[in-house]
Amino acid sequence: MRYQLRHTTHYDYSGSVTLSHNEARLLPRELPWQRCRNSELTITPTAVRQRERVDFFGNRVVYFSIQEVHDSLDVTVKSHLTTLPRSLPDQHITLSWEQALRELAIGEHRVSSTQTLEHLHARLFALDSPFVQQSLDLVDYSRRCFTRNRPLVEAVLELNQAIFNEFTYDPEFTTLATPLQMVLESRRGVCQDFAHLAIGCLRSMGLAARYISGYMETLPPPGQEKLLGADASHAWLSVYIPGWGWLDIDPTNGTVPDERYITLGWGRDFADVTPLKGVMNGSGEHKLQVAVDVIPVPP
């Protein structure tokens, strides 16, 4: 699939801002299943300093500073991408989730040096992070999916479907500060909450899972329903399958991401892939508007 992506972020400030330093994680990654042909980042007012780097997780990060007095900020990214079919593990794979725990802990399976590095890196994603803490309540919720000797992929897919079936998508219920425990108890939230919830469940069971920031196709193919979370940034997650790699799942829609998904970046949770953040010298409050369009491009 070929896409044209446009993501616009607009801030209106109630007072004047004289200086701001910012980081944007808005440029799509290059991946085996995703090719970014070009990206254009436009900042208004014009940034005095701007540079791109790659962070610890391999995400593209643009730092910029604005050193003139301003009462608004616009950041727009236009990208042209091609997404490709992804490889998937056989759903009848025999690796049980208990075996995955042991291999994640001690790396007893035989792998190449490249896989060994990935395996060691995966252990980071089994630990608590700012927005995701392990708990017995999450273990209790997950236990029915992770029955004794059950194949890991099968258990993960059931957890993905359970969250989709049992939780209500409600953009008015949660904020970034809403605790994960409240999401679990209320059975309500948005894609970010459901991704954090699934990650919390998997980590509470001892597995490694990472948070993914990105987008979905805005206009669905003919005859298909529009996916929840379209027309905005979307969030999902991936779980580490020892000896195979990372499997993406989307509990908001109960699906396994395909060519309709565009990956920006990943980290332990939302804190590692915040699309735009910064500090400024000024006073007052601000209003935020975000617009996203992911439009299919004919071949």
Short mmCIF file of C-alpha atoms in Angstrom, two decimals:
data_model
loop_
_atom_site.label_atom_id
_atom_site.label_comp_id
_atom_site.label_asym_id
_atom_site.label_seq_id
_atom_site.Cartn_x
_atom_site.Cartn_y
_atom_site.Cartn_z
CA MET A 1 0.00 0.00 0.00
CA ARG A 2 1.13 3.56 -0.74
CA TYR A 3 0.09 6.40 1.55
CA GLN A 4 0.31 10.14 1.87
CA LEU A 5 0.49 11.13 5.53
CA ARG A 6 -0.17 14.59 6.94
CA HIS A 7 0.02 15.29 10.69
CA THR A 8 -0.58 18.86 11.90
CA THR A 9 -0.14 20.03 15.50
CA HIS A 10 -1.27 23.55 16.42
CA TYR A 11 -0.75 25.29 19.77
CA ASP A 12 -2.42 28.57 20.73
CA TYR A 13 -0.87 30.26 23.80
CA SER A 14 -2.78 32.65 26.04
CA GLY A 15 0.41 34.65 26.63
CA SER A 16 3.57 35.40 24.69
CA VAL A 17 6.30 32.77 24.50
CA THR A 18 9.82 34.15 24.13
CA LEU A 19 11.79 30.88 23.88
CA SER A 20 10.97 27.21 23.41
CA HIS A 21 12.96 23.99 23.06
CA ASN A 22 11.11 21.02 21.56
CA GLU A 23 11.44 17.40 20.48
CA ALA A 24 9.26 15.86 17.78
CA ARG A 25 8.87 12.13 17.18
CA LEU A 26 6.77 12.50 14.04
CA LEU A 27 8.95 11.00 11.32
CA PRO A 28 8.12 7.39 10.36
CA ARG A 29 10.74 4.69 10.83
CA GLU A 30 12.32 2.68 8.03
CA LEU A 31 11.35 -0.95 8.62
CA PRO A 32 11.33 -4.21 6.64
CA TRP A 33 7.57 -3.74 6.12
CA GLN A 34 7.60 0.06 5.76
CA ARG A 35 9.50 2.36 3.42
CA CYS A 36 9.45 6.11 3.91
CA ARG A 37 10.15 7.69 0.55
CA ASN A 38 10.33 11.24 1.88
CA SER A 39 9.26 13.37 4.82
CA GLU A 40 8.90 17.13 5.11
CA LEU A 41 8.75 18.85 8.49
CA THR A 42 7.46 22.45 8.55
CA ILE A 43 7.67 24.56 11.71
CA THR A 44 6.05 27.99 12.18
CA PRO A 45 7.54 30.26 13.50
CA THR A 46 10.79 29.24 11.88
CA ALA A 47 13.12 27.30 14.15
CA VAL A 48 16.52 28.89 14.75
CA ARG A 49 18.09 25.51 15.51
CA GLN A 50 16.98 22.15 14.17
CA ARG A 51 18.65 18.77 14.01
CA GLU A 52 17.66 15.13 13.73
CA ARG A 53 18.98 12.22 15.78
CA VAL A 54 18.08 8.61 16.59
CA ASP A 55 17.10 7.83 20.17
CA PHE A 56 17.88 4.77 22.30
CA PHE A 57 14.98 2.82 20.77
CA GLY A 58 15.92 3.66 17.18
CA ASN A 59 13.21 6.29 16.70
CA ARG A 60 13.77 9.40 14.60
CA VAL A 61 13.76 12.53 16.78
CA VAL A 62 13.89 16.16 15.61
CA TYR A 63 15.06 18.77 18.10
CA PHE A 64 14.19 22.40 17.35
CA SER A 65 14.23 25.71 19.19
CA ILE A 66 12.30 28.93 18.54
CA GLN A 67 13.89 32.10 19.84
CA GLU A 68 11.41 34.77 18.75
CA VAL A 69 8.30 35.98 20.54
CA HIS A 70 5.27 33.96 19.44
CA ASP A 71 1.73 33.20 20.58
CA SER A 72 1.18 30.06 18.48
CA LEU A 73 3.13 27.09 17.14
CA ASP A 74 2.43 24.95 14.08
CA VAL A 75 4.26 21.71 13.35
CA THR A 76 3.28 19.85 10.18
CA VAL A 77 4.75 16.64 8.82
CA LYS A 78 4.07 15.35 5.31
CA SER A 79 5.33 11.89 4.45
CA HIS A 80 4.98 9.49 1.54
CA LEU A 81 5.22 5.84 2.50
CA THR A 82 4.87 2.34 1.19
CA THR A 83 3.77 -0.46 3.50
CA LEU A 84 4.31 -4.14 2.77
CA PRO A 85 2.82 -7.41 4.03
CA ARG A 86 4.31 -8.51 7.33
CA SER A 87 5.52 -11.97 8.21
CA LEU A 88 3.52 -13.66 10.95
CA PRO A 89 4.35 -16.62 13.18
CA ASP A 90 2.39 -19.79 12.63
CA GLN A 91 -0.57 -19.60 15.00
CA HIS A 92 0.09 -23.26 15.81
CA ILE A 93 3.66 -22.51 16.93
CA THR A 94 4.50 -24.89 19.77
CA LEU A 95 6.43 -22.46 22.00
CA SER A 96 4.40 -22.19 25.19
CA TRP A 97 4.23 -19.00 27.19
CA GLU A 98 6.05 -20.75 30.08
CA GLN A 99 8.88 -21.66 27.72
CA ALA A 100 8.96 -18.05 26.54
CA LEU A 101 9.38 -16.93 30.15
CA ARG A 102 12.33 -19.23 30.68
CA GLU A 103 13.99 -18.27 27.43
CA LEU A 104 13.48 -14.57 28.08
CA ALA A 105 15.08 -14.99 31.49
CA ILE A 106 18.13 -17.07 30.57
CA GLY A 107 18.22 -17.18 26.77
CA GLU A 108 18.48 -20.96 26.59
CA HIS A 109 17.50 -21.21 22.90
CA ARG A 110 20.15 -21.14 20.21
CA VAL A 111 20.09 -17.98 18.16
CA SER A 112 22.40 -15.92 15.96
CA SER A 113 24.46 -13.06 17.39
CA THR A 114 21.97 -10.54 15.96
CA GLN A 115 19.07 -12.34 17.59
CA THR A 116 20.99 -12.56 20.86
CA LEU A 117 21.32 -8.75 20.91
CA GLU A 118 17.59 -8.40 20.21
CA HIS A 119 16.86 -10.94 22.93
CA LEU A 120 18.86 -8.98 25.50
CA HIS A 121 17.21 -5.73 24.39
CA ALA A 122 13.79 -7.35 24.78
CA ARG A 123 14.35 -7.85 28.50
CA LEU A 124 14.05 -4.09 28.98
CA PHE A 125 10.43 -4.34 27.85
CA ALA A 126 9.58 -6.83 30.59
CA LEU A 127 10.19 -4.19 33.29
CA ASP A 128 7.90 -1.53 34.74
CA SER A 129 7.86 1.88 33.06
CA PRO A 130 6.33 5.30 33.89
CA PHE A 131 2.83 4.50 32.60
CA VAL A 132 2.81 0.72 33.07
CA GLN A 133 3.32 -1.04 36.40
CA GLN A 134 2.82 -4.76 36.94
CA SER A 135 0.10 -5.83 39.35
CA LEU A 136 -1.72 -8.88 40.68
CA ASP A 137 -4.98 -7.50 39.26
CA LEU A 138 -3.46 -7.59 35.78
CA VAL A 139 -2.28 -11.14 36.40
CA ASP A 140 -5.83 -12.09 37.45
CA TYR A 141 -7.28 -10.57 34.27
CA SER A 142 -4.71 -12.30 32.05
CA ARG A 143 -4.68 -15.72 33.67
CA ARG A 144 -7.64 -17.14 31.71
CA CYS A 145 -5.73 -16.52 28.48
CA PHE A 146 -2.44 -17.89 29.76
CA THR A 147 -3.49 -21.35 30.82
CA ARG A 148 -0.98 -24.10 31.49
CA ASN A 149 1.28 -25.00 28.53
CA ARG A 150 -0.75 -22.89 26.12
CA PRO A 151 1.13 -21.68 22.99
CA LEU A 152 2.32 -18.11 23.50
CA VAL A 153 0.94 -16.75 20.20
CA GLU A 154 -2.46 -18.29 20.87
CA ALA A 155 -2.61 -16.78 24.38
CA VAL A 156 -1.53 -13.34 23.14
CA LEU A 157 -4.17 -13.30 20.41
CA GLU A 158 -6.88 -14.26 22.90
CA LEU A 159 -5.81 -11.43 25.24
CA ASN A 160 -5.95 -9.04 22.29
CA GLN A 161 -9.50 -10.15 21.48
CA ALA A 162 -10.62 -10.10 25.12
CA ILE A 163 -9.69 -6.45 25.58
CA PHE A 164 -11.44 -5.58 22.32
CA ASN A 165 -14.61 -7.40 23.36
CA GLU A 166 -14.78 -6.29 26.99
CA PHE A 167 -13.62 -2.66 26.94
CA THR A 168 -15.47 0.34 25.52
CA TYR A 169 -13.73 2.93 23.36
CA ASP A 170 -14.55 6.21 25.12
CA PRO A 171 -12.42 9.30 24.30
CA GLU A 172 -14.20 11.32 27.00
CA PHE A 173 -13.38 9.01 29.90
CA THR A 174 -9.59 9.04 30.29
CA THR A 175 -6.68 11.47 30.11
CA LEU A 176 -2.96 10.88 29.96
CA ALA A 177 -2.93 10.93 33.78
CA THR A 178 -5.63 8.24 34.23
CA PRO A 179 -4.11 5.30 36.19
CA LEU A 180 -4.01 1.92 34.50
CA GLN A 181 -5.91 0.44 37.44
CA MET A 182 -8.86 2.76 36.70
CA VAL A 183 -8.90 1.67 33.07
CA LEU A 184 -8.99 -1.96 34.18
CA GLU A 185 -11.81 -1.37 36.66
CA SER A 186 -13.96 0.87 34.43
CA ARG A 187 -13.44 -1.14 31.22
CA ARG A 188 -13.23 2.13 29.27
CA GLY A 189 -10.52 4.14 27.53
CA VAL A 190 -8.83 4.88 24.21
CA CYS A 191 -6.15 3.20 22.13
CA GLN A 192 -3.35 4.47 24.35
CA ASP A 193 -5.06 3.03 27.44
CA PHE A 194 -5.73 -0.32 25.79
CA ALA A 195 -2.13 -0.59 24.58
CA HIS A 196 -0.86 0.18 28.09
CA LEU A 197 -3.35 -2.31 29.54
CA ALA A 198 -2.23 -5.15 27.26
CA ILE A 199 1.43 -4.32 27.92
CA GLY A 200 0.73 -4.35 31.66
CA CYS A 201 -0.98 -7.74 31.37
CA LEU A 202 1.91 -9.25 29.41
CA ARG A 203 4.61 -7.82 31.67
CA SER A 204 2.70 -8.93 34.76
CA MET A 205 2.87 -12.47 33.31
CA GLY A 206 6.64 -12.01 32.91
CA LEU A 207 6.68 -11.38 29.16
CA ALA A 208 8.21 -8.53 27.15
CA ALA A 209 5.95 -6.03 25.37
CA ARG A 210 6.59 -2.62 23.86
CA TYR A 211 4.35 0.36 23.04
CA ILE A 212 4.01 1.44 19.40
CA SER A 213 2.99 4.88 18.17
CA GLY A 214 1.68 5.40 14.67
CA TYR A 215 -1.36 5.76 12.43
CA MET A 216 -4.01 3.79 10.60
CA GLU A 217 -5.50 4.34 7.18
CA THR A 218 -8.08 7.15 7.42
CA LEU A 219 -10.35 5.86 4.65
CA PRO A 220 -11.17 2.13 4.83
CA PRO A 221 -11.29 -0.04 1.71
CA PRO A 222 -14.75 -0.37 0.11
CA GLY A 223 -17.05 -2.56 2.14
CA GLN A 224 -14.91 -2.41 5.30
CA GLU A 225 -15.70 -0.55 8.51
CA LYS A 226 -13.59 2.39 9.63
CA LEU A 227 -11.21 1.33 12.38
CA LEU A 228 -11.39 2.97 15.80
CA GLY A 229 -8.65 5.55 16.30
CA ALA A 230 -8.42 6.65 12.67
CA ASP A 231 -8.08 10.41 11.99
CA ALA A 232 -5.73 10.65 14.96
CA SER A 233 -2.48 9.19 16.19
CA HIS A 234 -2.97 5.55 17.06
CA ALA A 235 -1.30 3.22 19.54
CA TRP A 236 -0.85 -0.52 19.68
CA LEU A 237 1.85 -2.88 20.99
CA SER A 238 4.07 -5.79 20.17
CA VAL A 239 5.05 -8.82 22.22
CA TYR A 240 8.40 -10.58 21.99
CA ILE A 241 8.33 -14.16 20.70
CA PRO A 242 11.72 -15.71 21.66
CA GLY A 243 13.45 -17.17 18.63
CA TRP A 244 11.09 -15.42 16.20
CA GLY A 245 10.80 -11.69 16.92
CA TRP A 246 8.11 -9.14 17.68
CA LEU A 247 4.41 -9.70 17.01
CA ASP A 248 2.21 -6.60 16.74
CA ILE A 249 -1.34 -6.66 18.12
CA ASP A 250 -4.01 -3.96 18.32
CA PRO A 251 -6.45 -4.48 21.23
CA THR A 252 -8.44 -1.36 20.30
CA ASN A 253 -9.64 -3.13 17.16
CA GLY A 254 -8.96 -6.76 18.06
CA THR A 255 -6.68 -7.15 15.05
CA VAL A 256 -3.13 -7.96 14.06
CA PRO A 257 -1.73 -4.85 12.30
CA ASP A 258 -1.27 -5.14 8.55
CA GLU A 259 -0.48 -2.81 5.63
CA ARG A 260 -3.04 -0.28 6.87
CA TYR A 261 -0.81 0.56 9.85
CA ILE A 262 2.04 3.08 9.75
CA THR A 263 4.68 2.90 12.48
CA LEU A 264 6.23 6.07 13.87
CA GLY A 265 8.22 4.57 16.72
CA TRP A 266 8.22 2.42 19.83
CA GLY A 267 9.34 2.45 23.44
CA ARG A 268 8.43 1.18 26.89
CA ASP A 269 5.21 3.23 26.92
CA PHE A 270 3.78 6.53 25.69
CA ALA A 271 6.43 8.55 27.57
CA ASP A 272 9.14 7.25 25.21
CA VAL A 273 7.31 8.18 21.99
CA THR A 274 5.44 11.40 22.82
CA PRO A 275 4.81 12.99 19.38
CA LEU A 276 5.71 16.51 20.45
CA LYS A 277 7.03 17.81 23.76
CA GLY A 278 9.13 20.69 25.00
CA VAL A 279 9.76 23.47 27.47
CA MET A 280 9.06 27.16 26.97
CA ASN A 281 9.66 30.53 28.56
CA GLY A 282 6.27 32.17 28.89
CA SER A 283 3.12 32.33 30.96
CA GLY A 284 -0.50 31.31 30.66
CA GLU A 285 -2.25 28.26 29.26
CA HIS A 286 -2.40 26.71 25.80
CA LYS A 287 -4.93 25.05 23.51
CA LEU A 288 -3.96 22.10 21.37
CA GLN A 289 -5.41 20.97 18.04
CA VAL A 290 -4.20 17.89 16.16
CA ALA A 291 -5.28 16.77 12.69
CA VAL A 292 -4.21 13.56 10.99
CA ASP A 293 -4.91 12.29 7.48
CA VAL A 294 -3.64 8.99 6.09
CA ILE A 295 -4.75 8.82 2.47
CA PRO A 296 -4.17 5.84 0.16
CA VAL A 297 -2.33 6.74 -3.05
CA PRO A 298 -3.31 4.85 -6.23
CA PRO A 299 -0.50 2.74 -7.74
#
